[in-house]
Amino acid sequence: MIELFSWPTPNGHKVHIMLEELALPYKVTPVNIGEGEQFKPEFLAINPNHRIPAIVDDDGPGGQKLCLFESGAILIYLAEKAGRLIPTEPAARYICLQWLMFQMAGVGPMFGQANHFANYAPEKIPYAIDRYRNEARRLLRVLEKRLGETKHLAGRDYSIADIATFPWVRAAAAGGHLDLNETQAVKNWMEGIDARPAVERGLAVLADRRREGPMSDQQRDILFGATQNAVR
Ligand SMILES: N[C@@H](CCC(=O)N[C@@H](CS)C(=O)NCC(=O)O)C(=O)O
């Protein structure tokens, strides 16, 4: 059995969707990152970087228990475990990993910073807001070019590259950082993924735990302040 440690954020959604796509049995342990549960010693033992998602698979390689963090590594692991959603032909596999890395190193961090400086930074810093919004828009144009040429990011078939990227584009569009009406190929690709039953189920995982609304001072301290930056 796989134990999933997660919270309903874009990085969490990647793994929720993947587990639903693969129909692997799993149990979810919520890690409420707004209340600081990511700093509990039992979670730090699984992920010393105190970020969701993480998994513990009792039946890892060689039948041994495997603890894994970093959503990209988890997606590769689950795809290889199930033999699905990653191409097997070597060149196609590297192209898939290329677009997965593009998400992990580009789309995720840059969209995240765009959201942070627009919505959470205590001061409005025009340089930072413009810098990350422009970078998010540039990355969206790279996605648009690719998806104008191929049905999915890795090529013809849906893969872990799409699963990793979809939740971030979804969140950026919902937050008003990106306008998908300007990128028709990305919009069509998003609609196709959104319509998948496993995606609907994945997005529903822990959805009832999330509370919208302004962040409290305590949450701000946990996510961006002294609690976040404490030496552990
Ligand atoms: N590179 C990591 C990033 C994970 C990440 O940033 N997770 C956020 C939620 S989306 C988190 O756990 N934040 C808790 C915190 O900042 O303390 C991954 O892809 O797994």
XYZ file of C-alpha atoms and ligand atoms in Angstrom:
252
model
C 0.000 0.000 0.000
C 1.177 3.512 -0.809
C 0.741 6.221 1.828
C 0.420 9.668 0.290
C 1.306 12.701 2.414
C -0.277 15.691 0.769
C -2.374 18.829 0.704
C -4.604 20.187 -2.091
C -2.063 22.426 -3.858
C -0.692 22.161 -7.423
C 2.255 19.990 -6.344
C -0.074 17.776 -4.319
C -2.552 17.546 -7.211
C 0.101 16.068 -9.498
C 0.420 12.984 -7.331
C -3.312 12.761 -6.517
C -4.035 12.704 -10.263
C -1.257 10.200 -10.971
C -2.473 7.732 -8.340
C -6.024 8.030 -9.672
C -4.877 7.560 -13.275
C -2.981 4.413 -12.324
C -5.750 3.157 -10.012
C -3.102 2.139 -7.481
C -4.389 1.535 -3.953
C -3.319 4.346 -1.631
C -4.249 6.040 1.592
C -3.975 9.786 2.120
C -2.484 11.409 5.197
C -3.222 15.148 5.107
C -0.327 17.464 5.960
C -1.902 20.848 6.666
C 0.879 23.179 5.537
C -1.016 26.261 6.763
C -0.950 24.852 10.297
C 2.695 23.767 10.212
C 2.162 20.001 10.048
C 5.037 19.787 7.561
C 7.423 20.481 10.460
C 6.330 17.524 12.581
C 9.263 15.176 13.247
C 7.455 12.202 11.701
C 7.000 14.099 8.433
C 10.547 15.543 8.492
C 11.778 11.929 8.694
C 10.121 11.365 5.288
C 10.904 14.757 3.762
C 13.641 16.833 5.443
C 12.695 19.642 3.007
C 9.270 19.843 4.745
C 7.196 20.113 1.586
C 4.288 18.074 0.298
C 3.858 15.776 -1.586
C 5.702 12.712 -0.307
C 4.922 9.009 -0.473
C 5.859 5.897 1.446
C 5.512 2.685 -0.536
C 5.667 -0.476 1.566
C 6.201 -2.423 -1.630
C 9.023 -0.440 -3.219
C 11.850 -1.786 -5.396
C 12.923 -5.274 -4.252
C 9.855 -5.427 -2.009
C 11.506 -2.902 0.344
C 9.848 0.174 1.821
C 10.602 3.367 -0.162
C 10.117 6.945 1.079
C 10.120 9.543 -1.690
C 9.691 13.312 -1.901
C 9.832 15.775 -4.859
C 6.765 15.466 -7.034
C 8.778 14.883 -10.235
C 10.639 11.932 -8.700
C 7.350 10.535 -7.369
C 5.733 10.758 -10.830
C 8.673 8.958 -12.467
C 8.657 6.301 -9.762
C 4.916 5.625 -10.016
C 5.013 5.600 -13.836
C 7.814 3.038 -13.811
C 6.168 0.979 -11.082
C 2.950 0.737 -13.108
C 4.597 0.717 -16.548
C 2.313 3.521 -17.718
C 2.298 7.245 -18.510
C 5.993 7.350 -19.447
C 7.203 6.260 -22.879
C 9.406 3.160 -23.009
C 11.170 3.976 -26.279
C 14.410 5.746 -25.183
C 14.192 8.955 -27.233
C 10.500 9.460 -26.406
C 11.258 8.815 -22.751
C 13.903 11.564 -22.647
C 11.537 14.009 -24.367
C 8.947 13.206 -21.701
C 11.521 13.763 -18.928
C 12.610 17.008 -20.611
C 9.070 18.442 -20.346
C 8.732 17.114 -16.813
C 11.954 18.953 -15.865
C 10.673 22.069 -17.659
C 7.727 21.982 -15.277
C 9.782 21.193 -12.179
C 12.503 23.800 -12.783
C 10.533 26.442 -14.698
C 6.745 26.406 -14.601
C 6.362 25.443 -10.912
C 8.928 27.805 -9.361
C 8.188 30.769 -11.653
C 4.390 30.520 -11.484
C 4.776 30.110 -7.712
C 6.860 33.289 -7.398
C 4.456 35.195 -9.677
C 1.636 34.251 -7.310
C 3.708 35.066 -4.228
C 4.713 38.575 -5.287
C 1.263 39.416 -6.663
C -0.749 38.097 -3.699
C 1.319 37.361 -0.596
C 4.341 39.698 -0.406
C 3.764 42.273 2.356
C 4.978 45.041 0.019
C 4.039 45.437 -3.625
C 7.398 45.358 -5.393
C 6.783 46.263 -9.059
C 10.109 44.841 -10.248
C 9.431 41.416 -8.668
C 5.786 41.364 -9.778
C 6.769 42.164 -13.388
C 9.779 39.877 -13.394
C 7.827 36.744 -12.428
C 4.645 37.583 -14.312
C 6.681 38.117 -17.478
C 8.556 34.881 -16.916
C 5.260 33.003 -16.347
C 3.885 34.452 -19.590
C 7.069 33.535 -21.454
C 6.870 29.947 -20.189
C 3.214 29.796 -21.231
C 4.260 30.813 -24.751
C 6.788 27.959 -24.813
C 3.965 25.567 -23.840
C 1.740 27.095 -26.517
C 4.357 26.499 -29.212
C 4.862 22.894 -28.140
C 1.147 22.126 -27.886
C 0.596 23.723 -31.292
C 2.868 20.982 -32.651
C 1.957 17.924 -30.557
C -1.208 16.783 -28.796
C 0.536 16.347 -25.453
C 3.792 17.644 -24.007
C 5.751 14.438 -24.553
C 4.244 13.901 -28.005
C 1.142 12.034 -29.058
C 0.370 10.398 -25.716
C -0.713 11.771 -22.342
C 2.119 11.351 -19.806
C 3.589 12.436 -16.487
C 4.755 15.666 -18.205
C 1.108 16.660 -18.701
C 0.133 15.543 -15.207
C 2.903 17.708 -13.706
C 2.084 20.824 -15.734
C -1.723 20.808 -15.743
C -2.267 21.768 -12.048
C 0.113 24.742 -12.297
C -1.469 26.173 -15.443
C -4.882 25.560 -13.876
C -3.934 27.471 -10.697
C -2.282 30.345 -12.605
C -5.328 30.747 -14.851
C -7.726 30.584 -11.877
C -5.599 33.175 -10.033
C -5.768 35.555 -13.001
C -1.999 35.454 -13.642
C -2.419 33.982 -17.117
C -5.140 34.422 -19.705
C -5.582 31.150 -21.603
C -7.731 32.909 -24.218
C -4.396 34.136 -25.587
C -3.038 30.585 -25.950
C -5.582 28.427 -27.778
C -3.450 25.262 -27.950
C -2.817 25.343 -24.175
C -6.516 26.013 -23.598
C -7.566 23.000 -25.697
C -4.979 20.788 -23.976
C -6.207 21.959 -20.534
C -9.815 21.190 -21.433
C -8.869 17.695 -22.623
C -7.060 16.916 -19.363
C -9.736 18.521 -17.219
C -12.322 16.180 -18.770
C -10.503 13.011 -17.652
C -12.397 11.225 -14.844
C -9.140 10.432 -12.985
C -8.241 14.127 -13.023
C -11.614 15.021 -11.547
C -11.085 12.405 -8.814
C -7.507 13.575 -8.169
C -8.570 17.202 -7.780
C -11.244 16.096 -5.309
C -8.690 14.474 -2.969
C -8.551 16.583 0.239
C -10.468 19.378 -1.549
C -12.788 19.716 1.449
C -9.799 20.529 3.715
C -8.795 23.688 1.909
C -10.091 26.989 3.285
C -10.107 29.977 0.920
C -9.765 33.503 2.261
C -7.054 35.796 3.557
C -4.029 34.265 5.236
C -3.747 34.726 8.991
C -0.580 36.147 10.579
C 0.118 32.689 11.967
C -0.135 31.071 8.532
C 2.101 33.779 7.079
C 4.699 33.062 9.734
C 4.495 29.313 9.048
C 4.827 29.620 5.285
C 7.035 32.689 4.841
C 8.353 33.808 8.234
C 10.300 32.681 11.267
C 8.672 29.238 11.538
C 9.496 28.482 7.887
C 13.087 29.640 8.294
C 13.879 28.077 11.681
C 16.987 25.897 11.744
C 15.908 22.237 11.986
N 9.822 20.840 -5.607
C 8.830 20.377 -4.655
C 8.008 21.551 -4.194
C 6.975 21.135 -3.168
C 6.290 22.343 -2.557
O 6.736 23.508 -2.688
N 5.208 22.084 -1.829
C 4.488 23.146 -1.151
C 2.999 23.053 -1.447
S 2.703 23.242 -3.201
C 4.669 22.976 0.354
O 4.652 21.886 0.847
N 4.854 24.083 1.089
C 5.015 24.015 2.504
C 5.947 25.071 3.024
O 6.340 25.963 2.251
O 6.299 25.007 4.215
C 7.958 19.307 -5.323
O 7.715 19.439 -6.525
O 7.541 18.341 -4.650
